[in-house]
Amino acid sequence: MNVTEPMRRAAERYPFAVTPHYLSLIREPCAADPIFRQCVPDGAELAAGSGLSADELAEESRYSPVPGLIHRYPDRVVCLSTAMCPTYCRHCTRKRMVGKPQFEVSAAALKAQVDYVRAHPIIRDVIISGGEPLSMTTRRLEEFLRRFRSIPSVEIIRVGTRSPVTWPARVDDELCGMLERYHPVWVNTHFNHPREVTPESAEACDRLLRRGIPLGNQTVLLRGVNDSPEVMEELCRALLRIRVRPYYLLQCDPVAGVEHFRTPVSRGIEIMKHLYRNVGGLGVPRFVVDAVDGGGKVPIDPSYVVRHQGGTLTLRNFAGEIVTYPDLPGRAHSPAAPDQTGTA
Ligand code: SF4
């Protein structure tokens, strides 16, 4: 691979690291390769003039009551447990913080996070994210789980990790056994392309599943990586085969340094239509946009309601045919004003 000057400058601005496993998945050393594109710095990360900020979702500026904790929705918080990652994804939403030691969570900061959650019993779901939580030692990660699990109002703990993709050997028996001790624990993985679903990844997921840890996957819709209906279908099918439920398809966030990965929302809707038509419901993720300024996640579905009139619902089915359904009396559904329920 030729290291170009723009690559070098991008790596100076945003950290660069890649695991041997993830590096081995590259077939062509160029940006047309979906694995290369996700892990090798690109001069496009430095594009000026987009007007985008590094914290467009206002995670830090509005929704961080204590350092390293994001409280955006009533019942759940995100704990940014570490800033380190074994592989730095070029499309990372948290480019502003990853790789920067000043974002590490000190003992005092963890205590402040735990005190905050304890003082807000409305919080029932703690998402341990980062950075890559599995870049910490198992003992250090256990400290987070142990402290949050000691809070009576916390019902579930979720761990968000890309390690099954980039560093599957990290998901070893010791780690899985530790997670099992803090059930109910859920794990969200981050597979973006079918070539990331390797035998090693499948084994890592199997080790988690055998400990009773349900797996859901969050895919980011990325230009030049997976913005094609066929690639997304292949990914969803590959995930089902390794017993990982496609959970979210996330519109790429408008943050500085990742603009070259963004696609129009219409592309995501087109992909969703394809998935609804070709994949069983278990393999269809929910397509969501994270609104700027902390507006939260908003699901975007292709509308299948054509008309709701006189007790009859007129719908378009998966094959594009018009079908009807005899509805019960109630408020008419307006296709122009879909329900928008915040989710995470
Ligand atoms: S592993 Fe997660 S936090 Fe780390 S760079 Fe990738 S997307 Fe960002």
Short mmCIF file of C-alpha atoms and ligand atoms in Angstrom, two decimals:
data_model
loop_
_atom_site.label_atom_id
_atom_site.label_comp_id
_atom_site.label_asym_id
_atom_site.label_seq_id
_atom_site.Cartn_x
_atom_site.Cartn_y
_atom_site.Cartn_z
CA MET A 1 0.00 0.00 0.00
CA ASN A 2 1.31 3.45 -0.89
CA VAL A 3 1.03 5.87 1.99
CA THR A 4 -0.04 9.17 0.46
CA GLU A 5 0.33 12.61 1.97
CA PRO A 6 -3.46 13.05 2.49
CA MET A 7 -3.54 9.65 4.27
CA ARG A 8 -0.71 10.74 6.51
CA ARG A 9 -2.42 14.02 7.37
CA ALA A 10 -5.74 12.26 8.10
CA ALA A 11 -3.91 9.88 10.45
CA GLU A 12 -2.35 12.86 12.23
CA ARG A 13 -5.80 14.37 12.85
CA TYR A 14 -7.64 11.14 13.69
CA PRO A 15 -5.95 8.09 15.21
CA PHE A 16 -5.07 5.09 13.07
CA ALA A 17 -4.85 1.51 14.32
CA VAL A 18 -5.99 -1.75 12.82
CA THR A 19 -5.83 -5.30 14.14
CA PRO A 20 -4.03 -8.01 12.15
CA HIS A 21 -7.34 -9.87 11.84
CA TYR A 22 -9.20 -6.92 10.30
CA LEU A 23 -6.22 -6.06 8.09
CA SER A 24 -6.25 -9.62 6.75
CA LEU A 25 -9.80 -9.11 5.42
CA ILE A 26 -8.62 -6.50 2.89
CA ARG A 27 -8.53 -7.90 -0.64
CA GLU A 28 -7.60 -4.80 -2.63
CA PRO A 29 -5.47 -2.04 -1.08
CA CYS A 30 -7.71 0.79 -2.28
CA ALA A 31 -10.76 2.72 -1.15
CA ALA A 32 -13.01 0.61 -3.39
CA ASP A 33 -12.45 -2.28 -0.99
CA PRO A 34 -15.10 -2.04 1.77
CA ILE A 35 -12.73 -3.23 4.50
CA PHE A 36 -9.87 -0.95 3.42
CA ARG A 37 -12.31 1.97 3.25
CA GLN A 38 -13.43 1.43 6.84
CA CYS A 39 -10.00 1.26 8.43
CA VAL A 40 -7.41 3.14 6.35
CA PRO A 41 -7.20 6.95 6.74
CA ASP A 42 -8.46 8.99 3.81
CA GLY A 43 -7.74 12.62 2.95
CA ALA A 44 -11.52 13.12 2.63
CA GLU A 45 -11.68 13.05 6.45
CA LEU A 46 -10.09 16.48 6.43
CA ALA A 47 -12.63 18.06 4.08
CA ALA A 48 -13.28 21.63 5.14
CA GLY A 49 -16.36 23.72 4.62
CA SER A 50 -19.04 21.18 5.47
CA GLY A 51 -20.04 23.25 8.49
CA LEU A 52 -20.41 20.07 10.54
CA SER A 53 -19.19 19.98 14.11
CA ALA A 54 -17.49 17.08 15.88
CA ASP A 55 -20.44 16.74 18.29
CA GLU A 56 -23.37 17.30 15.95
CA LEU A 57 -25.58 15.02 18.11
CA ALA A 58 -24.90 17.22 21.17
CA GLU A 59 -23.84 14.17 23.21
CA GLU A 60 -21.37 16.21 25.23
CA SER A 61 -22.74 19.72 24.90
CA ARG A 62 -26.31 18.99 26.08
CA TYR A 63 -26.79 15.46 27.32
CA SER A 64 -23.78 14.68 29.48
CA PRO A 65 -24.76 15.28 33.13
CA VAL A 66 -21.42 13.90 34.34
CA PRO A 67 -18.26 13.30 32.28
CA GLY A 68 -18.48 10.21 30.10
CA LEU A 69 -22.21 9.60 30.61
CA ILE A 70 -24.90 10.45 28.04
CA HIS A 71 -28.49 10.67 29.26
CA ARG A 72 -30.66 11.39 26.25
CA TYR A 73 -33.73 9.15 26.76
CA PRO A 74 -35.50 8.82 30.11
CA ASP A 75 -34.87 5.15 30.84
CA ARG A 76 -31.34 4.60 29.55
CA VAL A 77 -27.82 6.02 29.63
CA VAL A 78 -24.70 5.46 27.56
CA CYS A 79 -21.44 5.10 29.46
CA LEU A 80 -18.38 6.06 27.39
CA SER A 81 -16.16 3.61 29.27
CA THR A 82 -12.95 4.18 27.32
CA ALA A 83 -11.66 6.19 24.38
CA MET A 84 -9.45 3.41 23.01
CA CYS A 85 -10.20 1.05 20.10
CA PRO A 86 -8.06 -1.76 18.61
CA THR A 87 -9.21 -0.61 15.16
CA TYR A 88 -10.26 2.97 14.56
CA CYS A 89 -13.21 3.00 12.18
CA ARG A 90 -12.88 5.87 9.76
CA HIS A 91 -16.67 6.41 9.92
CA CYS A 92 -16.79 6.66 13.73
CA THR A 93 -19.43 9.02 15.10
CA ARG A 94 -17.21 9.70 18.11
CA LYS A 95 -14.14 10.71 16.14
CA ARG A 96 -13.92 13.72 18.44
CA MET A 97 -12.88 11.54 21.36
CA VAL A 98 -11.56 8.14 20.29
CA GLY A 99 -7.87 7.59 20.89
CA LYS A 100 -7.61 10.63 23.19
CA PRO A 101 -6.43 9.74 26.70
CA GLN A 102 -8.20 12.75 28.23
CA PHE A 103 -11.52 10.98 27.57
CA GLU A 104 -10.59 7.94 29.68
CA VAL A 105 -12.87 7.40 32.68
CA SER A 106 -11.04 7.93 35.97
CA ALA A 107 -12.08 6.20 39.19
CA ALA A 108 -13.68 9.47 40.32
CA ALA A 109 -15.56 9.82 37.01
CA LEU A 110 -16.88 6.25 37.24
CA LYS A 111 -18.06 6.94 40.79
CA ALA A 112 -19.84 10.09 39.56
CA GLN A 113 -21.52 8.09 36.76
CA VAL A 114 -22.68 5.37 39.16
CA ASP A 115 -23.91 7.96 41.69
CA TYR A 116 -25.87 9.69 38.93
CA VAL A 117 -27.57 6.47 37.79
CA ARG A 118 -28.33 5.49 41.37
CA ALA A 119 -29.91 8.89 41.97
CA HIS A 120 -32.16 8.51 38.90
CA PRO A 121 -34.12 5.27 39.33
CA ILE A 122 -35.95 5.98 36.09
CA ILE A 123 -32.78 4.64 34.40
CA ARG A 124 -33.21 0.92 33.83
CA ASP A 125 -30.84 0.28 30.95
CA VAL A 126 -27.10 1.06 30.98
CA ILE A 127 -25.25 0.83 27.67
CA ILE A 128 -21.50 0.41 28.10
CA SER A 129 -19.97 1.87 24.98
CA GLY A 130 -16.88 3.88 24.08
CA GLY A 131 -14.50 3.70 22.34
CA GLU A 132 -14.30 -0.07 22.44
CA PRO A 133 -15.17 -1.44 25.90
CA LEU A 134 -13.36 -4.68 25.07
CA SER A 135 -10.10 -2.77 24.63
CA MET A 136 -10.05 -2.63 28.42
CA THR A 137 -8.86 -5.62 30.41
CA THR A 138 -11.58 -8.02 31.48
CA ARG A 139 -10.97 -6.99 35.07
CA ARG A 140 -11.39 -3.30 34.27
CA LEU A 141 -14.55 -3.91 32.23
CA GLU A 142 -15.92 -6.00 35.10
CA GLU A 143 -15.57 -3.00 37.37
CA PHE A 144 -18.09 -1.12 35.21
CA LEU A 145 -20.52 -4.04 35.18
CA ARG A 146 -20.17 -4.70 38.89
CA ARG A 147 -20.78 -1.07 39.84
CA PHE A 148 -23.78 -0.57 37.56
CA ARG A 149 -25.27 -3.98 38.44
CA SER A 150 -25.22 -3.01 42.12
CA ILE A 151 -27.89 -0.37 41.40
CA PRO A 152 -31.31 -1.92 42.12
CA SER A 153 -33.17 0.06 39.44
CA VAL A 154 -30.83 -1.04 36.61
CA GLU A 155 -32.59 -3.91 34.84
CA ILE A 156 -30.37 -4.61 31.85
CA ILE A 157 -26.81 -3.84 30.87
CA ARG A 158 -25.83 -3.65 27.22
CA VAL A 159 -22.29 -3.73 25.89
CA GLY A 160 -21.66 -2.17 22.48
CA THR A 161 -18.63 -3.71 20.79
CA ARG A 162 -16.97 -4.07 17.41
CA SER A 163 -14.52 -6.68 18.70
CA PRO A 164 -16.38 -9.69 17.23
CA VAL A 165 -15.65 -8.00 13.87
CA THR A 166 -12.17 -6.56 14.29
CA TRP A 167 -10.63 -8.67 17.08
CA PRO A 168 -12.67 -11.85 17.56
CA ALA A 169 -9.95 -13.53 19.64
CA ARG A 170 -10.63 -10.91 22.33
CA VAL A 171 -14.04 -12.49 22.93
CA ASP A 172 -12.55 -15.36 24.89
CA ASP A 173 -14.06 -17.68 27.47
CA GLU A 174 -12.80 -15.62 30.38
CA LEU A 175 -14.55 -12.50 29.06
CA CYS A 176 -17.79 -14.35 28.25
CA GLY A 177 -17.80 -16.02 31.68
CA MET A 178 -17.37 -12.63 33.34
CA LEU A 179 -20.26 -11.10 31.35
CA GLU A 180 -22.47 -14.05 32.28
CA ARG A 181 -22.09 -13.20 35.96
CA TYR A 182 -23.90 -9.88 35.45
CA HIS A 183 -26.99 -11.05 33.60
CA PRO A 184 -29.19 -9.86 32.07
CA VAL A 185 -26.43 -8.63 29.74
CA TRP A 186 -27.02 -7.97 26.04
CA VAL A 187 -24.33 -7.35 23.45
CA ASN A 188 -24.67 -5.13 20.42
CA THR A 189 -22.22 -5.93 17.65
CA HIS A 190 -21.24 -3.70 14.72
CA PHE A 191 -20.96 -5.65 11.47
CA ASN A 192 -21.17 -3.45 8.37
CA HIS A 193 -20.30 -5.78 5.49
CA PRO A 194 -20.81 -9.50 4.76
CA ARG A 195 -17.04 -9.99 4.40
CA GLU A 196 -16.72 -9.12 8.09
CA VAL A 197 -18.72 -12.24 8.98
CA THR A 198 -15.79 -14.64 9.15
CA PRO A 199 -15.43 -18.05 10.82
CA GLU A 200 -13.50 -16.33 13.63
CA SER A 201 -16.32 -13.80 14.12
CA ALA A 202 -18.91 -16.57 14.09
CA GLU A 203 -16.96 -18.41 16.81
CA ALA A 204 -16.70 -15.24 18.91
CA CYS A 205 -20.47 -14.74 18.65
CA ASP A 206 -21.05 -18.39 19.49
CA ARG A 207 -18.98 -18.05 22.67
CA LEU A 208 -21.22 -15.15 23.77
CA LEU A 209 -24.43 -16.93 22.81
CA ARG A 210 -23.43 -20.05 24.77
CA ARG A 211 -23.31 -17.85 27.88
CA GLY A 212 -26.90 -16.77 27.29
CA ILE A 213 -26.02 -13.33 25.91
CA PRO A 214 -28.44 -12.21 23.17
CA LEU A 215 -26.75 -10.53 20.21
CA GLY A 216 -28.12 -7.67 18.12
CA ASN A 217 -26.26 -5.88 15.38
CA GLN A 218 -26.06 -2.18 14.56
CA THR A 219 -24.98 -1.51 11.00
CA VAL A 220 -24.04 1.97 9.82
CA LEU A 221 -25.12 2.78 6.27
CA LEU A 222 -21.86 3.77 4.58
CA ARG A 223 -21.24 5.05 1.08
CA GLY A 224 -18.91 2.77 -0.81
CA VAL A 225 -19.19 0.04 1.84
CA ASN A 226 -22.74 -1.26 2.12
CA ASP A 227 -25.02 1.24 0.36
CA SER A 228 -26.45 -1.38 -1.94
CA PRO A 229 -29.60 -3.47 -1.41
CA GLU A 230 -27.79 -6.65 -2.45
CA VAL A 231 -24.86 -6.13 -0.06
CA MET A 232 -27.22 -5.33 2.80
CA GLU A 233 -29.33 -8.40 2.08
CA GLU A 234 -26.19 -10.55 2.08
CA LEU A 235 -25.10 -9.02 5.39
CA CYS A 236 -28.49 -9.57 7.07
CA ARG A 237 -28.58 -13.19 5.89
CA ALA A 238 -25.00 -13.79 7.07
CA LEU A 239 -25.86 -12.36 10.50
CA LEU A 240 -28.89 -14.62 10.86
CA ARG A 241 -26.71 -17.63 10.04
CA ILE A 242 -24.45 -16.82 13.00
CA ARG A 243 -27.51 -16.08 15.19
CA VAL A 244 -27.02 -12.32 15.38
CA ARG A 245 -30.26 -10.38 14.99
CA PRO A 246 -30.02 -7.37 12.62
CA TYR A 247 -31.25 -4.66 14.97
CA TYR A 248 -30.52 -1.20 13.57
CA LEU A 249 -29.51 0.18 10.21
CA LEU A 250 -28.20 3.59 11.24
CA GLN A 251 -28.04 6.50 8.86
CA CYS A 252 -24.42 7.73 8.95
CA ASP A 253 -24.31 10.69 11.34
CA PRO A 254 -23.46 14.15 10.01
CA VAL A 255 -20.31 14.72 12.03
CA ALA A 256 -17.06 16.28 10.93
CA GLY A 257 -14.63 13.86 9.32
CA VAL A 258 -17.13 11.27 8.08
CA GLU A 259 -19.05 13.20 5.45
CA HIS A 260 -17.62 11.13 2.60
CA PHE A 261 -19.43 8.10 4.06
CA ARG A 262 -22.88 9.73 4.06
CA THR A 263 -25.69 8.72 1.72
CA PRO A 264 -29.05 10.38 1.11
CA VAL A 265 -31.79 9.05 3.43
CA SER A 266 -33.65 7.94 0.29
CA ARG A 267 -30.91 5.35 -0.26
CA GLY A 268 -31.66 3.79 3.12
CA ILE A 269 -35.39 3.72 2.35
CA GLU A 270 -34.68 2.00 -0.96
CA ILE A 271 -32.57 -0.61 0.87
CA MET A 272 -35.31 -1.14 3.44
CA LYS A 273 -37.88 -1.73 0.71
CA HIS A 274 -35.59 -4.35 -0.77
CA LEU A 275 -35.13 -6.04 2.62
CA TYR A 276 -38.86 -6.10 3.37
CA ARG A 277 -39.41 -7.68 -0.03
CA ASN A 278 -36.64 -10.27 0.12
CA VAL A 279 -35.80 -11.14 3.74
CA GLY A 280 -38.01 -12.56 6.52
CA GLY A 281 -38.88 -10.14 9.33
CA LEU A 282 -36.28 -11.62 11.69
CA GLY A 283 -33.54 -10.41 9.35
CA VAL A 284 -34.84 -6.88 8.76
CA PRO A 285 -33.27 -4.17 10.94
CA ARG A 286 -34.98 -0.92 11.83
CA PHE A 287 -33.71 2.05 9.81
CA VAL A 288 -33.10 5.05 12.06
CA VAL A 289 -31.78 8.56 11.77
CA ASP A 290 -30.17 10.24 14.76
CA ALA A 291 -31.49 13.79 14.63
CA VAL A 292 -28.94 16.59 15.09
CA ASP A 293 -28.75 18.72 18.26
CA GLY A 294 -29.78 15.75 20.37
CA GLY A 295 -33.14 15.19 18.68
CA GLY A 296 -32.69 11.46 19.24
CA LYS A 297 -33.17 8.38 17.10
CA VAL A 298 -36.15 8.48 14.78
CA PRO A 299 -37.23 5.36 12.87
CA ILE A 300 -37.79 5.85 9.18
CA ASP A 301 -39.87 3.24 7.42
CA PRO A 302 -41.02 3.13 3.85
CA SER A 303 -44.75 3.85 4.07
CA TYR A 304 -46.99 0.99 3.03
CA VAL A 305 -50.25 2.81 3.84
CA VAL A 306 -51.83 4.17 0.66
CA ARG A 307 -55.19 5.29 2.06
CA HIS A 308 -57.32 4.94 5.20
CA GLN A 309 -60.92 5.69 4.41
CA GLY A 310 -64.40 4.51 5.44
CA GLY A 311 -63.15 1.68 7.60
CA THR A 312 -60.89 0.31 4.90
CA LEU A 313 -57.14 0.42 5.00
CA THR A 314 -55.52 0.37 1.57
CA LEU A 315 -51.96 -0.91 1.65
CA ARG A 316 -49.10 -1.70 -0.68
CA ASN A 317 -47.71 -5.18 0.06
CA PHE A 318 -44.13 -6.43 -0.14
CA ALA A 319 -44.52 -7.15 -3.87
CA GLY A 320 -45.86 -3.67 -4.62
CA GLU A 321 -49.46 -4.89 -5.06
CA ILE A 322 -52.39 -2.91 -3.68
CA VAL A 323 -54.26 -4.84 -0.97
CA THR A 324 -57.02 -3.88 1.49
CA TYR A 325 -57.76 -4.60 5.13
CA PRO A 326 -61.13 -4.15 6.92
CA ASP A 327 -60.21 -1.96 9.90
CA LEU A 328 -62.11 -1.33 13.15
CA PRO A 329 -63.45 2.18 13.80
CA GLY A 330 -60.80 4.55 15.18
CA ARG A 331 -58.64 7.48 14.26
CA ALA A 332 -57.57 7.37 10.64
CA HIS A 333 -53.88 6.82 10.03
CA SER A 334 -52.20 9.53 8.04
CA PRO A 335 -49.30 8.34 5.88
CA ALA A 336 -48.00 11.92 5.92
CA ALA A 337 -47.60 11.96 9.70
CA PRO A 338 -46.03 8.67 10.76
CA ASP A 339 -45.60 7.82 14.40
CA GLN A 340 -42.11 8.82 15.51
CA THR A 341 -41.13 7.00 18.61
CA GLY A 342 -37.69 7.61 20.05
CA THR A 343 -35.62 4.46 20.41
CA ALA A 344 -32.05 3.56 21.14
S1 SF4 B 1 -14.84 0.59 17.44
FE1 SF4 B 1 -16.64 1.90 17.77
S2 SF4 B 1 -15.89 3.64 18.98
FE2 SF4 B 1 -14.08 2.60 18.09
S3 SF4 B 1 -13.67 3.70 16.20
FE3 SF4 B 1 -15.00 1.94 15.68
S4 SF4 B 1 -17.08 2.80 15.76
FE4 SF4 B 1 -15.75 4.24 16.85
#
